CSV table of C-alpha atoms in Angstrom, one decimal:
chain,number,residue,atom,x,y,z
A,10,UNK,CA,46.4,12.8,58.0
A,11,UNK,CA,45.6,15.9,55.6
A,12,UNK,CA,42.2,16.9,55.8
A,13,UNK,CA,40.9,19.8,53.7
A,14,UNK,CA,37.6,20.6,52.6
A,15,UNK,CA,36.4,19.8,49.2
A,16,UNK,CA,32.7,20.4,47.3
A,17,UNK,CA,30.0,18.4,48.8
A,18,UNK,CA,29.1,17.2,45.0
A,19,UNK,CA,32.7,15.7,45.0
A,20,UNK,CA,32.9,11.6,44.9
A,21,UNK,CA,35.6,8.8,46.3
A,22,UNK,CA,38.2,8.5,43.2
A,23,UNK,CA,37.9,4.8,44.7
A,24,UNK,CA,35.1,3.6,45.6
A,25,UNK,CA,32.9,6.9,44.5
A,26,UNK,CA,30.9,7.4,47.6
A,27,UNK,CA,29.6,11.6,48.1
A,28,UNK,CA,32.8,13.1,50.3
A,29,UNK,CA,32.8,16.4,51.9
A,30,UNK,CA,36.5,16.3,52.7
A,31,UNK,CA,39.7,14.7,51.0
A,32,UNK,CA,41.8,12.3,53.1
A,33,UNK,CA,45.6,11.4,52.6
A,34,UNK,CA,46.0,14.5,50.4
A,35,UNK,CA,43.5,13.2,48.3
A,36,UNK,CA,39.9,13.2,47.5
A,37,UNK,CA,39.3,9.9,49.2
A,38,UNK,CA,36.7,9.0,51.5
A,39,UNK,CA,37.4,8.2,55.2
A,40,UNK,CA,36.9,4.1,55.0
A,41,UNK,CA,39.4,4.2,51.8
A,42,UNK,CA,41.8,5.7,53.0
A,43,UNK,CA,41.7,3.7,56.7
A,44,UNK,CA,41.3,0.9,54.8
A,45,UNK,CA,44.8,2.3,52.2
A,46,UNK,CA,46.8,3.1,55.7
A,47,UNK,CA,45.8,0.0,57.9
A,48,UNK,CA,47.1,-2.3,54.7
A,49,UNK,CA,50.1,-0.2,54.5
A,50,UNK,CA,51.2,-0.7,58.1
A,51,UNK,CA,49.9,-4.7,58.6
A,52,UNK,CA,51.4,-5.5,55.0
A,53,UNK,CA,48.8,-7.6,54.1
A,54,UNK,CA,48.2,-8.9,51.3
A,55,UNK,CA,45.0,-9.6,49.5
A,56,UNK,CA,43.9,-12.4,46.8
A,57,UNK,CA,41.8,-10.5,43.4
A,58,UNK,CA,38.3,-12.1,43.6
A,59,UNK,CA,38.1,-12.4,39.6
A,60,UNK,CA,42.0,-13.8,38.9
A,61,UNK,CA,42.2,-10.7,36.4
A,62,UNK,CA,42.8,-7.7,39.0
A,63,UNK,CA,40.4,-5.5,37.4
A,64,UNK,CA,37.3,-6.0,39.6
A,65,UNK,CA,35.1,-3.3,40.4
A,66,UNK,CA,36.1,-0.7,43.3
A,67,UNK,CA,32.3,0.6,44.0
A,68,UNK,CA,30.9,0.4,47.1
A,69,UNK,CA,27.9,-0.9,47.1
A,70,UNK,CA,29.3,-3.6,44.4
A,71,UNK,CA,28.8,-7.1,45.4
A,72,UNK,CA,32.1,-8.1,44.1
A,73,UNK,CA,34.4,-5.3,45.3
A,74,UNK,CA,37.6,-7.0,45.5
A,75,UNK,CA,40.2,-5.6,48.1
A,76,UNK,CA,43.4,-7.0,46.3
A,77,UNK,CA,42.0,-4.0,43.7
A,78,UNK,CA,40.6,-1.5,46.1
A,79,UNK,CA,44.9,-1.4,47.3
A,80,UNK,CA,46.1,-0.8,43.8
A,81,UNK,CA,43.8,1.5,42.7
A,82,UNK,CA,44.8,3.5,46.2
A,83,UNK,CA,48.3,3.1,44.8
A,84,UNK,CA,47.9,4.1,41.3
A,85,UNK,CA,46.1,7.2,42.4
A,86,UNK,CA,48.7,8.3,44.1
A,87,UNK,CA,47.8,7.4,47.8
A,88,UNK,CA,50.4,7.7,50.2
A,89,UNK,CA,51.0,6.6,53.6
A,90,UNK,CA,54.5,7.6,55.3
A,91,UNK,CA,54.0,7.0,58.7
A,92,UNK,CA,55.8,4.1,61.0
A,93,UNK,CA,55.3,0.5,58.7
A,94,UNK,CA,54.9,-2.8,60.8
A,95,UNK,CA,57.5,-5.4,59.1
A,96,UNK,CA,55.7,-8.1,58.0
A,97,UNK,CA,57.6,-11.4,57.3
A,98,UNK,CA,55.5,-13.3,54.6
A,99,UNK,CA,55.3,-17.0,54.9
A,100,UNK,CA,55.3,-18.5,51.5
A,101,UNK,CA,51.9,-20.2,50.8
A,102,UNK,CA,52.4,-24.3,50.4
A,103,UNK,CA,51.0,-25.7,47.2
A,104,UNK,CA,48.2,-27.3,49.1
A,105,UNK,CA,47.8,-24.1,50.5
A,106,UNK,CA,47.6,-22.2,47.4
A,107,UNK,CA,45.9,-25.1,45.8
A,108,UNK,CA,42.5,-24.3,49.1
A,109,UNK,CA,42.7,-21.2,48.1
A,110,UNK,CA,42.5,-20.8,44.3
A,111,UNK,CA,40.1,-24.1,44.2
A,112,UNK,CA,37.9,-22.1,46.5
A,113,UNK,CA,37.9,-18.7,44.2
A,114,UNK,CA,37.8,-20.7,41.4
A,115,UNK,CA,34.2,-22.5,42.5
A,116,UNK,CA,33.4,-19.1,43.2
A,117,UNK,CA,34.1,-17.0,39.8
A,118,UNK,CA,32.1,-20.1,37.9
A,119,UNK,CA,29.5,-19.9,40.4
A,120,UNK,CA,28.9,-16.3,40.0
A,121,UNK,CA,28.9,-16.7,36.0
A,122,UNK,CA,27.1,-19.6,35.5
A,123,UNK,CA,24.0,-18.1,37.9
A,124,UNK,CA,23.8,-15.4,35.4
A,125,UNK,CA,23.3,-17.8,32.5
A,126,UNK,CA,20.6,-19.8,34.1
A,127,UNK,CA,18.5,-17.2,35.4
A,128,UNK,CA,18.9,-15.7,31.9
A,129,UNK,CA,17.8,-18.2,30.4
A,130,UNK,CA,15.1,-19.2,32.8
A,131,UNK,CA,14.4,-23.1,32.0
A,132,UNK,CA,16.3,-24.5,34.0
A,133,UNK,CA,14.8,-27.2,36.6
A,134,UNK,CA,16.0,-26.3,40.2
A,135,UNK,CA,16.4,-29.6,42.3
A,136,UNK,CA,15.1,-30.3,45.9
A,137,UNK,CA,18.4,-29.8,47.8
A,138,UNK,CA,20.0,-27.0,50.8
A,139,UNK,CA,22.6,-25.7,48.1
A,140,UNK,CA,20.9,-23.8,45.0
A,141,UNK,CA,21.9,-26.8,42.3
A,142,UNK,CA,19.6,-26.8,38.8
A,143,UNK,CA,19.1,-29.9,36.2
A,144,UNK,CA,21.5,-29.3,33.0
A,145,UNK,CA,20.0,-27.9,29.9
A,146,UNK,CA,20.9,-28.0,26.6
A,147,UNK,CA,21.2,-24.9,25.4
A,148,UNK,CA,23.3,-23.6,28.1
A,149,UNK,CA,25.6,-25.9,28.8
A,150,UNK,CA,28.1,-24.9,26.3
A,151,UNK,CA,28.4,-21.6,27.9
A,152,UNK,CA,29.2,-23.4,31.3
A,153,UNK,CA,31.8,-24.9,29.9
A,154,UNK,CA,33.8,-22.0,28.0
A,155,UNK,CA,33.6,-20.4,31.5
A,156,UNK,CA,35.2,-23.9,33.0
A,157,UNK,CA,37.7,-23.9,30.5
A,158,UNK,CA,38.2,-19.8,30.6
A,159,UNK,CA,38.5,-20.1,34.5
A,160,UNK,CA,40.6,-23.0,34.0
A,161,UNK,CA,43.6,-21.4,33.0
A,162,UNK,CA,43.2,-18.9,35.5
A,163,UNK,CA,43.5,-21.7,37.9
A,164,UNK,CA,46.2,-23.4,36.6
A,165,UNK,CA,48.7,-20.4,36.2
A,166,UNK,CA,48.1,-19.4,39.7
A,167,UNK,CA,48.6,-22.7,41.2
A,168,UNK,CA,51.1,-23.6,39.5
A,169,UNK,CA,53.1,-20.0,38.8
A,170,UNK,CA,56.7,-21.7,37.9
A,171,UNK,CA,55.3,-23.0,34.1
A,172,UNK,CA,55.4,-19.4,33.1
A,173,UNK,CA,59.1,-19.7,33.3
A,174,UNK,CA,58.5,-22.5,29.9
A,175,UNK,CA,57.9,-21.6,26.4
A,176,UNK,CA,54.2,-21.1,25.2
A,177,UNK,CA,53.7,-24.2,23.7
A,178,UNK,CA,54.9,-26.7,26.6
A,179,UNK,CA,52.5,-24.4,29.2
A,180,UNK,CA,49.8,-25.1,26.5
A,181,UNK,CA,50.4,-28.9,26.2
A,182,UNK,CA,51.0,-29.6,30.2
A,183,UNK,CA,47.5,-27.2,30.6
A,184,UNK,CA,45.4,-29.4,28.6
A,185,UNK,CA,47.1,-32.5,29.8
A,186,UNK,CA,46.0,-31.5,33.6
A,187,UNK,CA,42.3,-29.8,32.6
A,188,UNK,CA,40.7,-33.3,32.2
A,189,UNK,CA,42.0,-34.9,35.1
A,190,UNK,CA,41.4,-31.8,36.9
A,191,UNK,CA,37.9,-31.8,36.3
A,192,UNK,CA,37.4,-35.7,36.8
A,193,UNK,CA,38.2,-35.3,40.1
A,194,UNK,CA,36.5,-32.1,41.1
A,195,UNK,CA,33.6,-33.8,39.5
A,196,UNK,CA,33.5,-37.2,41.6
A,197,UNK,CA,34.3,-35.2,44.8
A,198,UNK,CA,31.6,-32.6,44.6
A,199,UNK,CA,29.0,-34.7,43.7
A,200,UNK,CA,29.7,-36.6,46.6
A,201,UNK,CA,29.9,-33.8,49.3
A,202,UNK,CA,26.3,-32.4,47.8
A,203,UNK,CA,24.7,-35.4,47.5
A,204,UNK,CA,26.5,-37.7,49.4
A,205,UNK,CA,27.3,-40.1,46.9
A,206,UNK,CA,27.9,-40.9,43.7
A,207,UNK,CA,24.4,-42.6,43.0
A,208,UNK,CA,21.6,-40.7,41.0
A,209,UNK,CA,23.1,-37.1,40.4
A,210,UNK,CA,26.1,-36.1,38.7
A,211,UNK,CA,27.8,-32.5,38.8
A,212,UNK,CA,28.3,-30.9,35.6
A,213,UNK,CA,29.6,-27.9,37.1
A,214,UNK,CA,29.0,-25.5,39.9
A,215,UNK,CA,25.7,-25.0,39.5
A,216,UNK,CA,24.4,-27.7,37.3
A,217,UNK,CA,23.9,-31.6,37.2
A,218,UNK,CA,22.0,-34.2,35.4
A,219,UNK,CA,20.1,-37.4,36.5
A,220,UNK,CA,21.8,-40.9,35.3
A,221,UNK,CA,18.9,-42.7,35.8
A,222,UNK,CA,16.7,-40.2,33.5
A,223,UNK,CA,15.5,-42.2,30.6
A,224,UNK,CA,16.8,-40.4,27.1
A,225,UNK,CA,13.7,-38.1,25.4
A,226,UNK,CA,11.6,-39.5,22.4
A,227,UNK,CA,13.2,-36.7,20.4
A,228,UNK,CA,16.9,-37.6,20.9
A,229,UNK,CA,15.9,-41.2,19.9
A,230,UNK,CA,13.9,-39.9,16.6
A,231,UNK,CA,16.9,-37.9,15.6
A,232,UNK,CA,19.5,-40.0,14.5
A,233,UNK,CA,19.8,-43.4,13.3
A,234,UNK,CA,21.6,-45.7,15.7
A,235,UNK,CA,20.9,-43.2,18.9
A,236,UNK,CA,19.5,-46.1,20.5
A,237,UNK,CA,22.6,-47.7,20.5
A,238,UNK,CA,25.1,-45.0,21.3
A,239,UNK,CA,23.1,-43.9,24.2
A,240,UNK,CA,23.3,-47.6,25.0
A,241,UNK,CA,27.1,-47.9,24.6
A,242,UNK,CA,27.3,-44.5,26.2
A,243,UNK,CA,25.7,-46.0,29.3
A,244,UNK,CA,28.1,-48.8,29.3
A,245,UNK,CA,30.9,-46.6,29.3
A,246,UNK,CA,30.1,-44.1,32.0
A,247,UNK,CA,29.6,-47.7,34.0
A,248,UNK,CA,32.7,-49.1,33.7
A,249,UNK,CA,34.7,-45.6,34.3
A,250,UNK,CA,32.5,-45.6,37.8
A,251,UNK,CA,33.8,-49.5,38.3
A,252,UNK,CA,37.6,-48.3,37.8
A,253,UNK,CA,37.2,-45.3,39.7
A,254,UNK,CA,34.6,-45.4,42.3
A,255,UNK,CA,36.0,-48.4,44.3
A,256,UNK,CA,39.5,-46.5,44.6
A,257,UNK,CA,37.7,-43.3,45.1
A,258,UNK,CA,35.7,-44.7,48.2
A,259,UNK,CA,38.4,-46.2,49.7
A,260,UNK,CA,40.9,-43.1,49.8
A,261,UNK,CA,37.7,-41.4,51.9
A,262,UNK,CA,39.6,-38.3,51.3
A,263,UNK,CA,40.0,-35.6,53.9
A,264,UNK,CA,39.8,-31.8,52.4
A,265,UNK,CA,43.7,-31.5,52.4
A,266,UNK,CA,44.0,-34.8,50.6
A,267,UNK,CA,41.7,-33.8,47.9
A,268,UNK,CA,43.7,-30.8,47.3
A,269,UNK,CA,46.8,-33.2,47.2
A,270,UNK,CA,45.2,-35.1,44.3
A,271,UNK,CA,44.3,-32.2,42.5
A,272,UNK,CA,47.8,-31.1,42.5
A,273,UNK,CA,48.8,-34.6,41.7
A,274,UNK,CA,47.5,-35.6,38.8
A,275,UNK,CA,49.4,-33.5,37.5
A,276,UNK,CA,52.7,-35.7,37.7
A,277,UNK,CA,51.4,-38.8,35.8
A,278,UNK,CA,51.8,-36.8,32.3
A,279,UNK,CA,50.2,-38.3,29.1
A,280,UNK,CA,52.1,-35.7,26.4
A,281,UNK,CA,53.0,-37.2,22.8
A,282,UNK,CA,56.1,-35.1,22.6
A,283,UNK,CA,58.8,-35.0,25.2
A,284,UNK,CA,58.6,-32.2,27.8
A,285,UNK,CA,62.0,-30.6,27.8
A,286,UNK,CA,64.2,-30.9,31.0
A,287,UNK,CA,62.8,-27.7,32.9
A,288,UNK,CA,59.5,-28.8,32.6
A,289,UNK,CA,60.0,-31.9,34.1
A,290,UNK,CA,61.8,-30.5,36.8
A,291,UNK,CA,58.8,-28.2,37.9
A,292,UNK,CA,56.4,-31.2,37.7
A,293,UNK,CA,58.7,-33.1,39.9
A,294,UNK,CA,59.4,-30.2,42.4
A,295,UNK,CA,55.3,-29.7,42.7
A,296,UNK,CA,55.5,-33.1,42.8
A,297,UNK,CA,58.1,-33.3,45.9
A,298,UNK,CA,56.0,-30.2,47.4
A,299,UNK,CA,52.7,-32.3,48.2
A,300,UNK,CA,54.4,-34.7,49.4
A,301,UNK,CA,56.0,-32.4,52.3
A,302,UNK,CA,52.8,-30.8,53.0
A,303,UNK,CA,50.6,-34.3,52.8
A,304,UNK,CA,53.7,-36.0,55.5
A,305,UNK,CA,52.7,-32.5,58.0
A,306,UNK,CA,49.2,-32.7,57.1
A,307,UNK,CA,48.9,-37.2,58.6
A,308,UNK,CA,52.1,-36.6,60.9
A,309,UNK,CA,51.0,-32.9,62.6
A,310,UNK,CA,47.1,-32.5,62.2
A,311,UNK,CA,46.2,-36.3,61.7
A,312,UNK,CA,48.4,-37.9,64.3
A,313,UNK,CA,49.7,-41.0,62.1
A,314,UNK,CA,52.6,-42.4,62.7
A,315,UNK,CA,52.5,-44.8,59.4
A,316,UNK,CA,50.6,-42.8,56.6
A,317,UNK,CA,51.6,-45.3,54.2
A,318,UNK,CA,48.7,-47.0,53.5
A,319,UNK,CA,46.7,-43.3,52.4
A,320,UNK,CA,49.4,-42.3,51.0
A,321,UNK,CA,49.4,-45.3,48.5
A,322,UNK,CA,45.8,-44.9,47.9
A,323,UNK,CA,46.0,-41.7,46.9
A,324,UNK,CA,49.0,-42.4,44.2
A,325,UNK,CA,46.8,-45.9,43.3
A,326,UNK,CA,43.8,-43.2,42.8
A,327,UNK,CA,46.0,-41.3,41.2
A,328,UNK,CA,47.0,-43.9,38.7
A,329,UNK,CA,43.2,-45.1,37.9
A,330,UNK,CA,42.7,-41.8,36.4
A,331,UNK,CA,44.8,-42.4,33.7
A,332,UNK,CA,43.0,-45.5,33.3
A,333,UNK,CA,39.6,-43.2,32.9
A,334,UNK,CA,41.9,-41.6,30.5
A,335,UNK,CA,42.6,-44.1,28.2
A,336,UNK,CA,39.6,-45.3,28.6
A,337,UNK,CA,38.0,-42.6,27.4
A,338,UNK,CA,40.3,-42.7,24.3
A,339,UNK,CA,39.0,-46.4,23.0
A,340,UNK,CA,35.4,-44.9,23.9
A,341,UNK,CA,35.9,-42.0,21.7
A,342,UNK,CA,38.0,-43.8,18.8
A,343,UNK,CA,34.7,-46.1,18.6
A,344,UNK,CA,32.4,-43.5,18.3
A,345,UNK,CA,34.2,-41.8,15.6
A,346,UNK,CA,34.3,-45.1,13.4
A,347,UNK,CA,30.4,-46.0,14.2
A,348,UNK,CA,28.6,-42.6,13.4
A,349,UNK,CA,29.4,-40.6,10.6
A,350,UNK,CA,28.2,-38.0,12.6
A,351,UNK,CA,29.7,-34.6,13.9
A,352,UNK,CA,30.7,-35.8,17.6
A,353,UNK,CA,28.8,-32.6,18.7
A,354,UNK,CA,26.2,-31.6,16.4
A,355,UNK,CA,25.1,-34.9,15.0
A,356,UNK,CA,24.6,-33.5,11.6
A,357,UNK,CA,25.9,-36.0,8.5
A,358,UNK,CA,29.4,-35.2,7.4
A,359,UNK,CA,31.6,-36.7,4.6
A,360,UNK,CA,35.2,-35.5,5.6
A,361,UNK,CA,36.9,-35.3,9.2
A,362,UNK,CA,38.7,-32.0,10.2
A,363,UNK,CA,41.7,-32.3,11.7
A,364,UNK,CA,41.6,-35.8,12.6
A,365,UNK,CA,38.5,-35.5,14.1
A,366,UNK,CA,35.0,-36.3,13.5
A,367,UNK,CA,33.0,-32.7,13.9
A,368,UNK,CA,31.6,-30.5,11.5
A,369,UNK,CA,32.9,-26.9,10.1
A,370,UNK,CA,30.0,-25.5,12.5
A,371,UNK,CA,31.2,-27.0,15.6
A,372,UNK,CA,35.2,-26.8,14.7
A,373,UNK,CA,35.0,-22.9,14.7
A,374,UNK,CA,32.5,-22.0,17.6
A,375,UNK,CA,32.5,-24.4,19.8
A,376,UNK,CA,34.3,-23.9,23.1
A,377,UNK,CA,36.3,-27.3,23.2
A,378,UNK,CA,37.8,-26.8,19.5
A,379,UNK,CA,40.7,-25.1,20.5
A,380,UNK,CA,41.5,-27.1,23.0
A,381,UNK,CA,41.0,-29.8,20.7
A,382,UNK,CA,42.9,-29.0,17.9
A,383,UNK,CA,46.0,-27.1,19.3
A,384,UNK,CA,45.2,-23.7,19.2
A,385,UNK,CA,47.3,-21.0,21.5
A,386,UNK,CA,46.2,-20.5,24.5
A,387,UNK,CA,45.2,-16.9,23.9
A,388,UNK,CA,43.0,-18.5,20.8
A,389,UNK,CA,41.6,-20.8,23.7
A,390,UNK,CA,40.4,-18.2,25.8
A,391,UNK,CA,39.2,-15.4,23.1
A,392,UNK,CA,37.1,-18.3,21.6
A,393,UNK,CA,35.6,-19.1,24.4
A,394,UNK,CA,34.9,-14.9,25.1
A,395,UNK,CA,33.0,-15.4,21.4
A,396,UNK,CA,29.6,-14.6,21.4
A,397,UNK,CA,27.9,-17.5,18.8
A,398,UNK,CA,24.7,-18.7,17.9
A,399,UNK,CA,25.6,-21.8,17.2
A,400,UNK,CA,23.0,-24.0,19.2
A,401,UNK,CA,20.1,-21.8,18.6
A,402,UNK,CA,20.5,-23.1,15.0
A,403,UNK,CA,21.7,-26.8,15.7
A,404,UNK,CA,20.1,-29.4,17.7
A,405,UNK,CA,22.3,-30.1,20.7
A,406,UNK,CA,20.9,-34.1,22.0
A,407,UNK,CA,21.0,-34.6,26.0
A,408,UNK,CA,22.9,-37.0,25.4
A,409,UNK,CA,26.6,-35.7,24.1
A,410,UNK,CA,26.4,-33.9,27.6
A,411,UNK,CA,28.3,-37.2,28.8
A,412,UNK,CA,30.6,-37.1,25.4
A,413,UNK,CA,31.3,-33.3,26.4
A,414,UNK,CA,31.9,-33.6,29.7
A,415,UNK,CA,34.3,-36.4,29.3
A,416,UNK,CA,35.8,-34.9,26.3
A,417,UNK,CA,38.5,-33.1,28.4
A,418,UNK,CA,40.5,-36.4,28.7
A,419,UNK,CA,41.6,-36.0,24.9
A,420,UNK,CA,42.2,-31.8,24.6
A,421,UNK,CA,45.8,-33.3,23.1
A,422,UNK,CA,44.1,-36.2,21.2
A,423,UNK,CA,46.3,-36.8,18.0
């Protein structure tokens, strides 16, 4: 190690902490540059908190991120040339990968969507261990553009090989997978917080809303026919719990199994075009992959000898949520032929817009449109980075938080 004195008002050029003497050749605190040399000679390999490898490198910052504490080491110029340990890396399984970006994932919307609520201050918090709040209208749209901007994070690092395909088939297999993804994060975390699917459902990380609340005076004053479609609503969100919930409980799924599923329903594709050849072939190989690691997971670490009976609830599971799908479809179709209403908005229009029923309002700021309406992925996420004040101006009823939520199941609705 070189060690040389340096001016007391000197700083870290990592993690800017007051240094009377540089390290490594370099003005660099002691604990960066252990930290730079012990990484260097392990050959360990860190995950970026945020997805984005630019987290913050300060101290003192509650989301330093080590994965960007390294490269910043490295870009700088830090070198370590002493004896390296040879690490062998082990290739991550899928399910592996899929514990550890679902995990991060949580995490990221967790940390963004805390910072919306205690912005905005009216949220109800709810009697309960974990920190959960009572959705509100006027922030729930911002939950979801960070859902669906965290989304794609998710997806491209769990599933890495559809970078190898064109734009458009990464965009049309992405919004096939988002609903499906989120259907099933949504039944399973509402069930590990509160222990079943009964009176509270998850909206996101941080937010859920009661089924049994009874619809506000307000929302029923509105709009003609409200009454009715929160009626029909009701109905609907019923019979998607009687197709799903009976499969659901019965797969009792263990942690790894859920992570199978999430990886899963990825493999029962509802795509109007035809995916070309090497697109299929990744689903399949992803496909094959769970598989292997599910047969280690009942043979190694659940001691089953025949796992055939899980393993064909989980693909029967699998298979009822395309039936929440489609489902979802007829539901939607019949809304849009009742109500001449924006889907979103409720305000009157006279024309649909793009095949859909929404107003000009809600086709250019609201997060879902691109998703929606086809829209690149890059248009995806920079209008969901779009600052708007769309909902301070338009009413936003309670109850299109069940439309919106279930609205991912047609992102590729013709």
């Amino acid at each position: 190690m070189t060690v040389g004195e340096a001016s007391c008002s000197q700083k870290c050029l990592v993690c800017a902490v007051p240094i009377t003497s540089m390290h490594l050749g370099m003005d660099a605190c002691r604990a960066c540059s252990s930290f730079f040399k012990r990484t260097r000679i392990t050959g360990r390999q860190y995950p970026c908190r945020s997805g984005n490898r630019n987290c913050s490198t300060l101290k003192d910052d509650k989301m330093a991120c080590r994965r960007c504490r390294f490269e910043k080491c490295v870009v700088l110029g830090m070198i370590y040339d002493g004896p390296i340990r040879v690490r062998r890396k082990t290739p991550l399984s899928i399910l592996q990968r899929m514990k550890i970006e679902s995990k991060a994932f949580i995490e990221r919307r967790r940390g963004q969507e805390l910072k919306i609520i205690k912005q905005h201050g009216g949220h109800k918090r709810y009697l309960h261990p974990k920190e959960m709040y009572d959705v509100h209208q006027e922030t729930c749209m911002e939950i979801y553009r960070i859902f669906i901007a965290e989304s794609y994070t998710f997806f491209k690092n769990v599933f890495p090989a559809f970078s190898e395909l064109n734009e458009k088939e990464q965009e049309l297999i992405f919004k096939d997978y988002i609903g499906k993804m989120s259907m099933v994060e949504g039944y399973y975390r509402t069930l590990h917080i509160w222990g079943g699917i009964n009176k509270y459902m998850m909206c996101s990380v941080m937010t859920c809303y009661d089924v049994e609340r009874a619809p506000l005076q307000d929302d029923l004053k509105d709009k003609e026919n409200m009454s009715f479609l929160l009626d029909y609503t009701k109905t609907y969100a019923e019979d998607q719990n009687e197709i799903f919930l009976p499969m659901f409980n019965k797969c009792s799924l263990t942690e790894r199994e859920y992570y199978a599923l999430m990886a899963l329903v990825l493999s029962e594709t509802d795509i109007p075009v035809d995916l070309s050849e090497d697109a299929q072939m990744i689903i399949d190989q992803y496909r094959y992959e769970v598989f292997e690691d599910l047969q280690h997971h009942y043979l190694q670490e659940m001691g089953l000898r025949d796992f055939s009976a899980r393993l064909g609830n989980i693909m029967s599971l699998n298979h009822t949520i395309q039936e929440c799908k489609s489902l979802f479809k007829v539901f939607f179709r019949f809304y849009s032929t009742i109500f001449d209403h924006c889907l979103v908005c409720t305000v009157t229009i006279s024309v649909t817009r793009f095949g859909m029923d929404v107003c000009r309002y809600t086709l250019l700021d609201i997060c879902l449109s691109p998703c929606l309406f086809g829209h690149t992925v890059a248009n995806i996420i920079t209008a969901i980075k779009r600052e708007t004040s769309f909902l301070s101006k338009n009413k936003f009823h309670f109850a299109n938080i069940v439309i919106l939520q279930s609205m991912f199941f047609i992102l590729q609705a013709n």
